[in-house]
Amino acid sequence: MSSIGEGATMATVTQAYRFALDPTETQRRALASHCGAARHAYNWGLRLVEERLEQRRAGEEIEVPWSLAELRREWNRAKQQVAPWWAENSKEAYSSGLDGLARALKNWTDSRNGRRKGRPVGFPRFKKKWRSRDACRFTTGAIKVLGDRKHIQLPRIGVLKTHESTRKLARRVEQGTARILAATISRTADRWYVSFTVEAQRHLPVTNGKTTVVGVDVGIRHLAVLSTGTKISNPRALESSQQKLRRLNRQLARREPGSKHRKETRRRLARVHARAANLRRDALNKLTTTLAIGYGTVVVEHLTVAGMVRNRRLARAVADAGLGELRRQLSYKSIWYGSRLVVADRFHPSSKTCSACGWVKAKLALAERTFTCEDCGLCMDRDVNAARNLAKLAQHVAQSGWETRNARGADRKTQLAGQVAMKREPSSADIKTGTDG
Ligand SMILES: [Zn+2]
């Protein structure tokens, strides 16, 4: 990281660019084969680890492979035996699976030793063909975005047509401001994607110069509601996707378990889900950029209190997904654009508290769209009231209890370091950083 004049630094950040693919039938099979190979290596490695642990428990002095290097060594020794067809796929496929296993094992150890924040992580589980996400990562070999901006190249699989233009990434690579580190292929519903992990040079302003504060509440009826009173509605395409989801969910409940119809409904549901998630992500991308550029401080709620819907699981899932995505995007955009992100404590009852006098309502049903204060008489849209409470929080940020994130000073380095590896790849609509959960 080097300084480039006052108020900004030049930094290397890791970003992800995702593109939908248009593979041929043969390529589809090759993509699926590589993902299958990754899963095979993962499961093989996990079985080996379990066996060795068992042997060790029985008193044998035996090494248990744990790191990627150790797992790879074991794999290379055994592959001719356990996967005589291994040469059909790039060796990257097996590495990718073993890498996933090594990470899962490390997360488990770290979690047990208290070195990992968040929920306890369980011991790795076997990946089932239809249950687990199909994905495979390439880190070496010919990984390219071709000059026509309509094709990409991967080791062994070759040249693949992209469904959308790769312009944004291709331009940066050509200018020399971005370098491709890896490519991950994955399948969601019936569509294949490639996500490039890229090392890019970025200007990081220390501050965007704004002192304004905005609270953002993610709802079900709206994409978001701001403390300024602005409501950002869901894009129409997303609304109709969500309607379709509700309809398909009801349909699924009526289908006989194990029937062909049920299977078909499930597949359609997965497709609509994927589409809705993409639409929401793109809509949130526009919003989070506006927020991170336009306000000095952005306050959002902790994930667990989102929605507050008890019995309507779909609505809840939708709101939670929206808030999770909003937070994820803001966490790196606040660094990019020099704003500050404040995440409200999970026990802060933002929707039940009066934003004028602080009186707390005992119970607020979801159907109640208006917040009425029994103390000071404030009468206001429920979501706007919640967003205003979030905005007010920023004034108390200095006190502990709130998780704050900003892109300033010493914090910045750790912030960036924490955003290197990626698990969930964002869409191609904008330049983004992948995060590691
Ligand atoms: Zn009041």
PDB file of C-alpha atoms in Angstrom, residues 124-336:
ATOM      1  CA  PRO A 124     -16.673 -31.555   7.298  1.00  0.00           C
ATOM      2  CA  ARG A 125     -19.421 -33.639   5.737  1.00  0.00           C
ATOM      3  CA  PHE A 126     -19.531 -35.631   2.556  1.00  0.00           C
ATOM      4  CA  LYS A 127     -20.762 -33.837  -0.544  1.00  0.00           C
ATOM      5  CA  LYS A 128     -23.759 -35.423  -2.192  1.00  0.00           C
ATOM      6  CA  LYS A 129     -24.182 -35.104  -5.896  1.00  0.00           C
ATOM      7  CA  TRP A 130     -27.507 -33.271  -5.934  1.00  0.00           C
ATOM      8  CA  ARG A 131     -27.243 -31.550  -2.599  1.00  0.00           C
ATOM      9  CA  SER A 132     -23.920 -29.804  -2.798  1.00  0.00           C
ATOM     10  CA  ARG A 133     -23.055 -26.897  -5.019  1.00  0.00           C
ATOM     11  CA  ASP A 134     -21.236 -27.851  -8.187  1.00  0.00           C
ATOM     12  CA  ALA A 135     -18.034 -25.845  -8.332  1.00  0.00           C
ATOM     13  CA  CYS A 136     -14.421 -26.177  -9.359  1.00  0.00           C
ATOM     14  CA  ARG A 137     -11.575 -23.719  -9.092  1.00  0.00           C
ATOM     15  CA  PHE A 138      -8.642 -23.232 -11.448  1.00  0.00           C
ATOM     16  CA  THR A 139      -5.557 -21.475 -10.138  1.00  0.00           C
ATOM     17  CA  THR A 140      -2.902 -22.334 -12.702  1.00  0.00           C
ATOM     18  CA  GLY A 141      -2.702 -22.857 -16.457  1.00  0.00           C
ATOM     19  CA  ALA A 142      -4.322 -20.872 -19.242  1.00  0.00           C
ATOM     20  CA  ILE A 143      -6.978 -18.750 -17.533  1.00  0.00           C
ATOM     21  CA  LYS A 144      -7.895 -15.881 -19.833  1.00  0.00           C
ATOM     22  CA  VAL A 145     -10.482 -13.338 -20.848  1.00  0.00           C
ATOM     23  CA  LEU A 146     -10.261 -13.181 -24.621  1.00  0.00           C
ATOM     24  CA  GLY A 147      -9.938  -9.943 -26.567  1.00  0.00           C
ATOM     25  CA  ASP A 148     -13.335 -10.205 -28.283  1.00  0.00           C
ATOM     26  CA  ARG A 149     -14.938  -9.860 -24.817  1.00  0.00           C
ATOM     27  CA  LYS A 150     -17.315 -12.703 -25.570  1.00  0.00           C
ATOM     28  CA  HIS A 151     -15.117 -15.652 -24.681  1.00  0.00           C
ATOM     29  CA  ILE A 152     -12.981 -16.906 -21.838  1.00  0.00           C
ATOM     30  CA  GLN A 153     -10.427 -19.666 -21.687  1.00  0.00           C
ATOM     31  CA  LEU A 154      -9.880 -22.299 -19.034  1.00  0.00           C
ATOM     32  CA  PRO A 155      -7.341 -25.116 -18.739  1.00  0.00           C
ATOM     33  CA  ARG A 156      -8.494 -28.352 -20.372  1.00  0.00           C
ATOM     34  CA  ILE A 157     -12.059 -27.121 -20.952  1.00  0.00           C
ATOM     35  CA  GLY A 158     -10.845 -24.602 -23.534  1.00  0.00           C
ATOM     36  CA  VAL A 159     -12.595 -21.560 -24.954  1.00  0.00           C
ATOM     37  CA  LEU A 160     -16.109 -20.916 -23.636  1.00  0.00           C
ATOM     38  CA  LYS A 161     -18.633 -18.378 -24.848  1.00  0.00           C
ATOM     39  CA  THR A 162     -19.919 -15.965 -22.233  1.00  0.00           C
ATOM     40  CA  HIS A 163     -23.573 -15.036 -22.038  1.00  0.00           C
ATOM     41  CA  GLU A 164     -22.700 -11.401 -21.388  1.00  0.00           C
ATOM     42  CA  SER A 165     -19.812  -9.118 -22.311  1.00  0.00           C
ATOM     43  CA  THR A 166     -16.636  -9.439 -20.262  1.00  0.00           C
ATOM     44  CA  ARG A 167     -15.830  -5.802 -21.067  1.00  0.00           C
ATOM     45  CA  LYS A 168     -15.419  -4.586 -17.475  1.00  0.00           C
ATOM     46  CA  LEU A 169     -12.795  -7.146 -16.623  1.00  0.00           C
ATOM     47  CA  ALA A 170     -11.154  -7.322 -20.060  1.00  0.00           C
ATOM     48  CA  ARG A 171     -10.563  -3.568 -20.049  1.00  0.00           C
ATOM     49  CA  ARG A 172      -8.828  -3.652 -16.675  1.00  0.00           C
ATOM     50  CA  VAL A 173      -6.687  -6.618 -17.644  1.00  0.00           C
ATOM     51  CA  GLU A 174      -5.650  -4.891 -20.883  1.00  0.00           C
ATOM     52  CA  GLN A 175      -4.803  -1.696 -19.005  1.00  0.00           C
ATOM     53  CA  GLY A 176      -2.724  -3.687 -16.582  1.00  0.00           C
ATOM     54  CA  THR A 177      -4.725  -2.600 -13.518  1.00  0.00           C
ATOM     55  CA  ALA A 178      -6.016  -6.099 -12.843  1.00  0.00           C
ATOM     56  CA  ARG A 179      -4.457  -9.526 -12.758  1.00  0.00           C
ATOM     57  CA  ILE A 180      -6.428 -12.779 -12.809  1.00  0.00           C
ATOM     58  CA  LEU A 181      -5.538 -15.072  -9.904  1.00  0.00           C
ATOM     59  CA  ALA A 182      -8.110 -17.818 -10.326  1.00  0.00           C
ATOM     60  CA  ALA A 183     -11.331 -18.830 -12.033  1.00  0.00           C
ATOM     61  CA  THR A 184     -14.168 -20.775 -10.452  1.00  0.00           C
ATOM     62  CA  ILE A 185     -16.826 -22.506 -12.497  1.00  0.00           C
ATOM     63  CA  SER A 186     -20.130 -23.180 -10.796  1.00  0.00           C
ATOM     64  CA  ARG A 187     -23.669 -24.163 -11.584  1.00  0.00           C
ATOM     65  CA  THR A 188     -26.831 -22.579 -10.207  1.00  0.00           C
ATOM     66  CA  ALA A 189     -30.029 -24.254 -11.292  1.00  0.00           C
ATOM     67  CA  ASP A 190     -29.335 -24.941 -14.992  1.00  0.00           C
ATOM     68  CA  ARG A 191     -26.916 -22.150 -15.639  1.00  0.00           C
ATOM     69  CA  TRP A 192     -23.133 -22.250 -15.591  1.00  0.00           C
ATOM     70  CA  TYR A 193     -21.050 -19.340 -14.360  1.00  0.00           C
ATOM     71  CA  VAL A 194     -17.411 -18.447 -14.233  1.00  0.00           C
ATOM     72  CA  SER A 195     -16.103 -16.189 -11.522  1.00  0.00           C
ATOM     73  CA  PHE A 196     -12.666 -14.654 -11.806  1.00  0.00           C
ATOM     74  CA  THR A 197     -10.721 -13.737  -8.701  1.00  0.00           C
ATOM     75  CA  VAL A 198      -8.736 -10.696  -9.624  1.00  0.00           C
ATOM     76  CA  GLU A 199      -6.029  -8.675  -7.966  1.00  0.00           C
ATOM     77  CA  ALA A 200      -6.674  -5.046  -8.806  1.00  0.00           C
ATOM     78  CA  GLN A 201      -5.208  -1.655  -8.039  1.00  0.00           C
ATOM     79  CA  ARG A 202      -7.676   0.732  -6.500  1.00  0.00           C
ATOM     80  CA  HIS A 203      -7.733   4.247  -5.106  1.00  0.00           C
ATOM     81  CA  LEU A 204      -9.045   4.125  -1.575  1.00  0.00           C
ATOM     82  CA  PRO A 205     -10.151   7.489  -0.242  1.00  0.00           C
ATOM     83  CA  VAL A 206      -9.790   7.892   3.519  1.00  0.00           C
ATOM     84  CA  THR A 207     -13.143   9.614   3.609  1.00  0.00           C
ATOM     85  CA  ASN A 208     -15.785  10.657   1.118  1.00  0.00           C
ATOM     86  CA  GLY A 209     -15.979  14.035   2.841  1.00  0.00           C
ATOM     87  CA  LYS A 210     -19.596  13.574   3.905  1.00  0.00           C
ATOM     88  CA  THR A 211     -20.835  13.918   7.469  1.00  0.00           C
ATOM     89  CA  THR A 212     -24.359  12.712   6.776  1.00  0.00           C
ATOM     90  CA  VAL A 213     -25.766   9.570   8.369  1.00  0.00           C
ATOM     91  CA  VAL A 214     -28.318   7.224   6.859  1.00  0.00           C
ATOM     92  CA  GLY A 215     -30.074   4.199   8.344  1.00  0.00           C
ATOM     93  CA  VAL A 216     -31.151   1.433   5.987  1.00  0.00           C
ATOM     94  CA  ASP A 217     -33.894  -1.033   6.740  1.00  0.00           C
ATOM     95  CA  VAL A 218     -34.382  -3.990   4.453  1.00  0.00           C
ATOM     96  CA  GLY A 219     -37.966  -5.028   4.128  1.00  0.00           C
ATOM     97  CA  ILE A 220     -40.264  -7.363   2.342  1.00  0.00           C
ATOM     98  CA  ARG A 221     -42.473  -4.856   0.598  1.00  0.00           C
ATOM     99  CA  HIS A 222     -39.545  -2.706  -0.453  1.00  0.00           C
ATOM    100  CA  LEU A 223     -35.992  -3.376  -1.440  1.00  0.00           C
ATOM    101  CA  ALA A 224     -34.977  -0.917   1.269  1.00  0.00           C
ATOM    102  CA  VAL A 225     -36.288   1.980   3.318  1.00  0.00           C
ATOM    103  CA  LEU A 226     -33.983   4.839   4.276  1.00  0.00           C
ATOM    104  CA  SER A 227     -34.133   6.964   7.404  1.00  0.00           C
ATOM    105  CA  THR A 228     -34.596   9.954   5.111  1.00  0.00           C
ATOM    106  CA  GLY A 229     -38.029   8.568   4.335  1.00  0.00           C
ATOM    107  CA  THR A 230     -37.053   7.363   0.865  1.00  0.00           C
ATOM    108  CA  LYS A 231     -38.398   3.976  -0.076  1.00  0.00           C
ATOM    109  CA  ILE A 232     -36.606   2.025  -2.759  1.00  0.00           C
ATOM    110  CA  SER A 233     -39.019  -0.354  -4.352  1.00  0.00           C
ATOM    111  CA  ASN A 234     -38.164  -3.779  -5.675  1.00  0.00           C
ATOM    112  CA  PRO A 235     -37.515  -3.815  -9.404  1.00  0.00           C
ATOM    113  CA  ARG A 236     -40.552  -5.082 -11.256  1.00  0.00           C
ATOM    114  CA  ALA A 237     -38.731  -8.159 -12.520  1.00  0.00           C
ATOM    115  CA  LEU A 238     -37.871  -9.081  -8.934  1.00  0.00           C
ATOM    116  CA  GLU A 239     -41.471  -8.579  -7.804  1.00  0.00           C
ATOM    117  CA  SER A 240     -42.699 -10.974 -10.447  1.00  0.00           C
ATOM    118  CA  SER A 241     -39.963 -13.474  -9.626  1.00  0.00           C
ATOM    119  CA  GLN A 242     -41.027 -13.376  -5.995  1.00  0.00           C
ATOM    120  CA  GLN A 243     -44.643 -13.905  -6.948  1.00  0.00           C
ATOM    121  CA  LYS A 244     -43.598 -16.876  -9.026  1.00  0.00           C
ATOM    122  CA  LEU A 245     -41.639 -18.224  -6.066  1.00  0.00           C
ATOM    123  CA  ARG A 246     -44.672 -18.043  -3.823  1.00  0.00           C
ATOM    124  CA  ARG A 247     -46.807 -19.794  -6.412  1.00  0.00           C
ATOM    125  CA  LEU A 248     -44.255 -22.557  -7.007  1.00  0.00           C
ATOM    126  CA  ASN A 249     -43.815 -23.064  -3.278  1.00  0.00           C
ATOM    127  CA  ARG A 250     -47.532 -23.609  -2.860  1.00  0.00           C
ATOM    128  CA  GLN A 251     -47.490 -25.932  -5.838  1.00  0.00           C
ATOM    129  CA  LEU A 252     -44.615 -27.912  -4.352  1.00  0.00           C
ATOM    130  CA  ALA A 253     -46.541 -28.461  -1.135  1.00  0.00           C
ATOM    131  CA  ARG A 254     -49.366 -30.039  -3.110  1.00  0.00           C
ATOM    132  CA  ARG A 255     -47.169 -32.392  -5.125  1.00  0.00           C
ATOM    133  CA  GLU A 256     -46.876 -35.971  -4.015  1.00  0.00           C
ATOM    134  CA  PRO A 257     -43.505 -36.791  -2.402  1.00  0.00           C
ATOM    135  CA  GLY A 258     -41.223 -38.613  -4.803  1.00  0.00           C
ATOM    136  CA  SER A 259     -43.382 -37.906  -7.836  1.00  0.00           C
ATOM    137  CA  LYS A 260     -42.154 -36.737 -11.207  1.00  0.00           C
ATOM    138  CA  HIS A 261     -44.236 -33.561 -10.911  1.00  0.00           C
ATOM    139  CA  ARG A 262     -42.616 -32.727  -7.626  1.00  0.00           C
ATOM    140  CA  LYS A 263     -39.182 -33.089  -9.110  1.00  0.00           C
ATOM    141  CA  GLU A 264     -40.107 -30.810 -11.980  1.00  0.00           C
ATOM    142  CA  THR A 265     -41.555 -28.178  -9.628  1.00  0.00           C
ATOM    143  CA  ARG A 266     -38.398 -28.345  -7.560  1.00  0.00           C
ATOM    144  CA  ARG A 267     -36.277 -27.687 -10.615  1.00  0.00           C
ATOM    145  CA  ARG A 268     -38.386 -24.756 -11.674  1.00  0.00           C
ATOM    146  CA  LEU A 269     -38.248 -23.398  -8.146  1.00  0.00           C
ATOM    147  CA  ALA A 270     -34.450 -23.557  -8.161  1.00  0.00           C
ATOM    148  CA  ARG A 271     -34.320 -21.660 -11.442  1.00  0.00           C
ATOM    149  CA  VAL A 272     -36.644 -18.892 -10.251  1.00  0.00           C
ATOM    150  CA  HIS A 273     -34.727 -18.680  -6.975  1.00  0.00           C
ATOM    151  CA  ALA A 274     -31.469 -18.167  -8.820  1.00  0.00           C
ATOM    152  CA  ARG A 275     -33.019 -15.500 -11.013  1.00  0.00           C
ATOM    153  CA  ALA A 276     -34.547 -13.647  -8.060  1.00  0.00           C
ATOM    154  CA  ALA A 277     -31.211 -13.713  -6.228  1.00  0.00           C
ATOM    155  CA  ASN A 278     -29.441 -12.243  -9.252  1.00  0.00           C
ATOM    156  CA  LEU A 279     -32.030  -9.511  -9.662  1.00  0.00           C
ATOM    157  CA  ARG A 280     -31.876  -8.602  -5.988  1.00  0.00           C
ATOM    158  CA  ARG A 281     -28.101  -8.527  -6.022  1.00  0.00           C
ATOM    159  CA  ASP A 282     -28.023  -6.209  -9.006  1.00  0.00           C
ATOM    160  CA  ALA A 283     -30.630  -3.890  -7.525  1.00  0.00           C
ATOM    161  CA  LEU A 284     -28.761  -3.794  -4.225  1.00  0.00           C
ATOM    162  CA  ASN A 285     -25.554  -3.041  -6.082  1.00  0.00           C
ATOM    163  CA  LYS A 286     -26.972   0.198  -7.408  1.00  0.00           C
ATOM    164  CA  LEU A 287     -28.267   1.107  -3.975  1.00  0.00           C
ATOM    165  CA  THR A 288     -25.090   0.323  -2.031  1.00  0.00           C
ATOM    166  CA  THR A 289     -22.931   2.321  -4.437  1.00  0.00           C
ATOM    167  CA  THR A 290     -25.239   5.319  -4.014  1.00  0.00           C
ATOM    168  CA  LEU A 291     -25.160   4.963  -0.233  1.00  0.00           C
ATOM    169  CA  ALA A 292     -21.400   4.505   0.068  1.00  0.00           C
ATOM    170  CA  ILE A 293     -20.741   7.544  -2.143  1.00  0.00           C
ATOM    171  CA  GLY A 294     -23.519   9.750  -0.845  1.00  0.00           C
ATOM    172  CA  TYR A 295     -23.328   9.376   2.933  1.00  0.00           C
ATOM    173  CA  GLY A 296     -20.571   9.648   5.513  1.00  0.00           C
ATOM    174  CA  THR A 297     -22.003   6.864   7.660  1.00  0.00           C
ATOM    175  CA  VAL A 298     -24.351   4.045   6.722  1.00  0.00           C
ATOM    176  CA  VAL A 299     -26.075   2.080   9.479  1.00  0.00           C
ATOM    177  CA  VAL A 300     -27.583  -1.337   8.893  1.00  0.00           C
ATOM    178  CA  GLU A 301     -29.134  -3.897  11.155  1.00  0.00           C
ATOM    179  CA  HIS A 302     -27.548  -7.127  12.270  1.00  0.00           C
ATOM    180  CA  LEU A 303     -28.808 -10.026  10.206  1.00  0.00           C
ATOM    181  CA  THR A 304     -30.702 -11.950  12.880  1.00  0.00           C
ATOM    182  CA  VAL A 305     -33.357  -9.323  13.477  1.00  0.00           C
ATOM    183  CA  ALA A 306     -34.228  -8.824   9.843  1.00  0.00           C
ATOM    184  CA  GLY A 307     -37.791  -9.181   8.738  1.00  0.00           C
ATOM    185  CA  MET A 308     -39.060 -10.416  12.075  1.00  0.00           C
ATOM    186  CA  VAL A 309     -41.404 -12.745  10.305  1.00  0.00           C
ATOM    187  CA  ARG A 310     -42.095 -15.843  12.314  1.00  0.00           C
ATOM    188  CA  ASN A 311     -44.440 -18.027  10.402  1.00  0.00           C
ATOM    189  CA  ARG A 312     -43.903 -16.968   6.861  1.00  0.00           C
ATOM    190  CA  ARG A 313     -40.664 -18.622   6.076  1.00  0.00           C
ATOM    191  CA  LEU A 314     -40.330 -17.545   2.485  1.00  0.00           C
ATOM    192  CA  ALA A 315     -40.796 -13.859   3.248  1.00  0.00           C
ATOM    193  CA  ARG A 316     -38.263 -14.172   6.028  1.00  0.00           C
ATOM    194  CA  ALA A 317     -35.734 -15.900   3.844  1.00  0.00           C
ATOM    195  CA  VAL A 318     -36.125 -13.211   1.204  1.00  0.00           C
ATOM    196  CA  ALA A 319     -35.610 -10.377   3.685  1.00  0.00           C
ATOM    197  CA  ASP A 320     -32.642 -12.096   5.316  1.00  0.00           C
ATOM    198  CA  ALA A 321     -30.996 -12.732   1.988  1.00  0.00           C
ATOM    199  CA  GLY A 322     -31.474  -9.072   1.105  1.00  0.00           C
ATOM    200  CA  LEU A 323     -29.961  -7.815   4.338  1.00  0.00           C
ATOM    201  CA  GLY A 324     -27.045 -10.234   4.164  1.00  0.00           C
ATOM    202  CA  GLU A 325     -26.269  -9.115   0.639  1.00  0.00           C
ATOM    203  CA  LEU A 326     -26.678  -5.426   1.536  1.00  0.00           C
ATOM    204  CA  ARG A 327     -24.207  -5.777   4.382  1.00  0.00           C
ATOM    205  CA  ARG A 328     -21.745  -7.756   2.307  1.00  0.00           C
ATOM    206  CA  GLN A 329     -21.721  -5.166  -0.450  1.00  0.00           C
ATOM    207  CA  LEU A 330     -21.504  -2.232   1.934  1.00  0.00           C
ATOM    208  CA  SER A 331     -18.602  -3.765   3.804  1.00  0.00           C
ATOM    209  CA  TYR A 332     -16.306  -3.423   0.817  1.00  0.00           C
ATOM    210  CA  LYS A 333     -17.880  -0.419  -0.853  1.00  0.00           C
ATOM    211  CA  SER A 334     -17.439   1.598   2.340  1.00  0.00           C
ATOM    212  CA  ILE A 335     -13.725   0.964   1.936  1.00  0.00           C
ATOM    213  CA  TRP A 336     -13.735   1.748  -1.760  1.00  0.00           C
TER     214      TRP A 336
END
